[in-house]
């Protein structure tokens, strides 16, 4: 299963990102498309996707499964 509209760049999820992704993995989600509504948010989405904001690398590991 692939989630095509994940808004992990929102500040309301800042402290919850690792938990949100963990729950998604546990639910069988194998990929996430993190959205950005403009160039700056898209850059932020990219940083989040490679673990730049959390240091966890969880997003990178999920992406590597493909």
PDB file of C-alpha atoms in Angstrom:
ATOM      1  CA  UNK A   1       0.000   0.000   0.000  1.00  0.00           C
ATOM      2  CA  UNK A   2       1.304   3.472  -0.921  1.00  0.00           C
ATOM      3  CA  UNK A   3      -0.044   6.684   0.650  1.00  0.00           C
ATOM      4  CA  UNK A   4      -0.029   9.407  -2.020  1.00  0.00           C
ATOM      5  CA  UNK A   5      -0.921  12.450   0.094  1.00  0.00           C
ATOM      6  CA  UNK A   6       1.032  12.682   3.333  1.00  0.00           C
ATOM      7  CA  UNK A   7       1.327  16.123   4.924  1.00  0.00           C
ATOM      8  CA  UNK A   8       4.264  15.521   7.240  1.00  0.00           C
ATOM      9  CA  UNK A   9       5.592  19.046   6.717  1.00  0.00           C
ATOM     10  CA  UNK A  10       2.825  20.551   8.837  1.00  0.00           C
ATOM     11  CA  UNK A  11       4.040  21.916  12.170  1.00  0.00           C
ATOM     12  CA  UNK A  12       1.193  20.074  13.891  1.00  0.00           C
ATOM     13  CA  UNK A  13       3.008  16.803  13.094  1.00  0.00           C
ATOM     14  CA  UNK A  14       6.545  18.002  13.876  1.00  0.00           C
ATOM     15  CA  UNK A  15       6.863  16.083  17.126  1.00  0.00           C
ATOM     16  CA  UNK A  16       4.830  13.131  15.849  1.00  0.00           C
ATOM     17  CA  UNK A  17       6.496  12.399  12.472  1.00  0.00           C
ATOM     18  CA  UNK A  18       8.390   9.280  13.566  1.00  0.00           C
ATOM     19  CA  UNK A  19       5.280   7.915  15.295  1.00  0.00           C
ATOM     20  CA  UNK A  20       3.071   8.636  12.282  1.00  0.00           C
ATOM     21  CA  UNK A  21       5.476   6.844   9.941  1.00  0.00           C
ATOM     22  CA  UNK A  22       5.881   3.929  12.359  1.00  0.00           C
ATOM     23  CA  UNK A  23       2.101   3.473  12.560  1.00  0.00           C
ATOM     24  CA  UNK A  24       1.884   3.607   8.774  1.00  0.00           C
ATOM     25  CA  UNK A  25       4.545   0.890   8.441  1.00  0.00           C
ATOM     26  CA  UNK A  26       2.766  -1.253  11.013  1.00  0.00           C
ATOM     27  CA  UNK A  27      -0.464  -0.836   9.033  1.00  0.00           C
ATOM     28  CA  UNK A  28       1.208  -2.147   5.883  1.00  0.00           C
ATOM     29  CA  UNK A  29       2.054   1.123   4.147  1.00  0.00           C
ATOM     30  CA  UNK A  30       5.234   0.608   2.113  1.00  0.00           C
ATOM     31  CA  UNK A  31       5.628   4.103   0.690  1.00  0.00           C
ATOM     32  CA  UNK A  32       4.693   7.701   1.386  1.00  0.00           C
ATOM     33  CA  UNK A  33       4.448  10.652  -0.965  1.00  0.00           C
ATOM     34  CA  UNK A  34       5.103  13.672   1.226  1.00  0.00           C
ATOM     35  CA  UNK A  35       3.370  16.693  -0.265  1.00  0.00           C
ATOM     36  CA  UNK A  36       4.414  20.310  -0.609  1.00  0.00           C
ATOM     37  CA  UNK A  37       2.134  23.072  -1.853  1.00  0.00           C
ATOM     38  CA  UNK A  38       4.883  25.402  -3.081  1.00  0.00           C
ATOM     39  CA  UNK A  39       8.639  25.318  -3.783  1.00  0.00           C
ATOM     40  CA  UNK A  40       9.664  25.997  -0.194  1.00  0.00           C
ATOM     41  CA  UNK A  41       7.307  23.375   1.240  1.00  0.00           C
ATOM     42  CA  UNK A  42       8.477  20.900  -1.400  1.00  0.00           C
ATOM     43  CA  UNK A  43      12.089  21.461  -0.286  1.00  0.00           C
ATOM     44  CA  UNK A  44      10.947  20.882   3.281  1.00  0.00           C
ATOM     45  CA  UNK A  45       9.135  17.706   2.185  1.00  0.00           C
ATOM     46  CA  UNK A  46      12.353  16.473   0.572  1.00  0.00           C
ATOM     47  CA  UNK A  47      14.334  17.188   3.763  1.00  0.00           C
ATOM     48  CA  UNK A  48      11.766  15.273   5.802  1.00  0.00           C
ATOM     49  CA  UNK A  49      11.796  12.368   3.325  1.00  0.00           C
ATOM     50  CA  UNK A  50      15.537  11.801   3.713  1.00  0.00           C
ATOM     51  CA  UNK A  51      15.407  12.070   7.495  1.00  0.00           C
ATOM     52  CA  UNK A  52      17.045  15.482   7.604  1.00  0.00           C
ATOM     53  CA  UNK A  53      14.688  16.805  10.230  1.00  0.00           C
ATOM     54  CA  UNK A  54      14.501  13.790  12.469  1.00  0.00           C
ATOM     55  CA  UNK A  55      17.833  12.091  11.987  1.00  0.00           C
ATOM     56  CA  UNK A  56      15.990   8.792  12.205  1.00  0.00           C
ATOM     57  CA  UNK A  57      16.407   7.718   8.604  1.00  0.00           C
ATOM     58  CA  UNK A  58      13.055   5.893   8.869  1.00  0.00           C
ATOM     59  CA  UNK A  59      11.734   7.610   5.731  1.00  0.00           C
ATOM     60  CA  UNK A  60      14.862   6.644   3.813  1.00  0.00           C
ATOM     61  CA  UNK A  61      14.497   3.013   4.911  1.00  0.00           C
ATOM     62  CA  UNK A  62      10.871   2.976   3.788  1.00  0.00           C
ATOM     63  CA  UNK A  63      11.866   4.429   0.407  1.00  0.00           C
ATOM     64  CA  UNK A  64      14.655   1.871   0.013  1.00  0.00           C
ATOM     65  CA  UNK A  65      12.129  -0.970  -0.013  1.00  0.00           C
ATOM     66  CA  UNK A  66      11.111  -0.133  -3.588  1.00  0.00           C
TER      67      UNK A  66
END
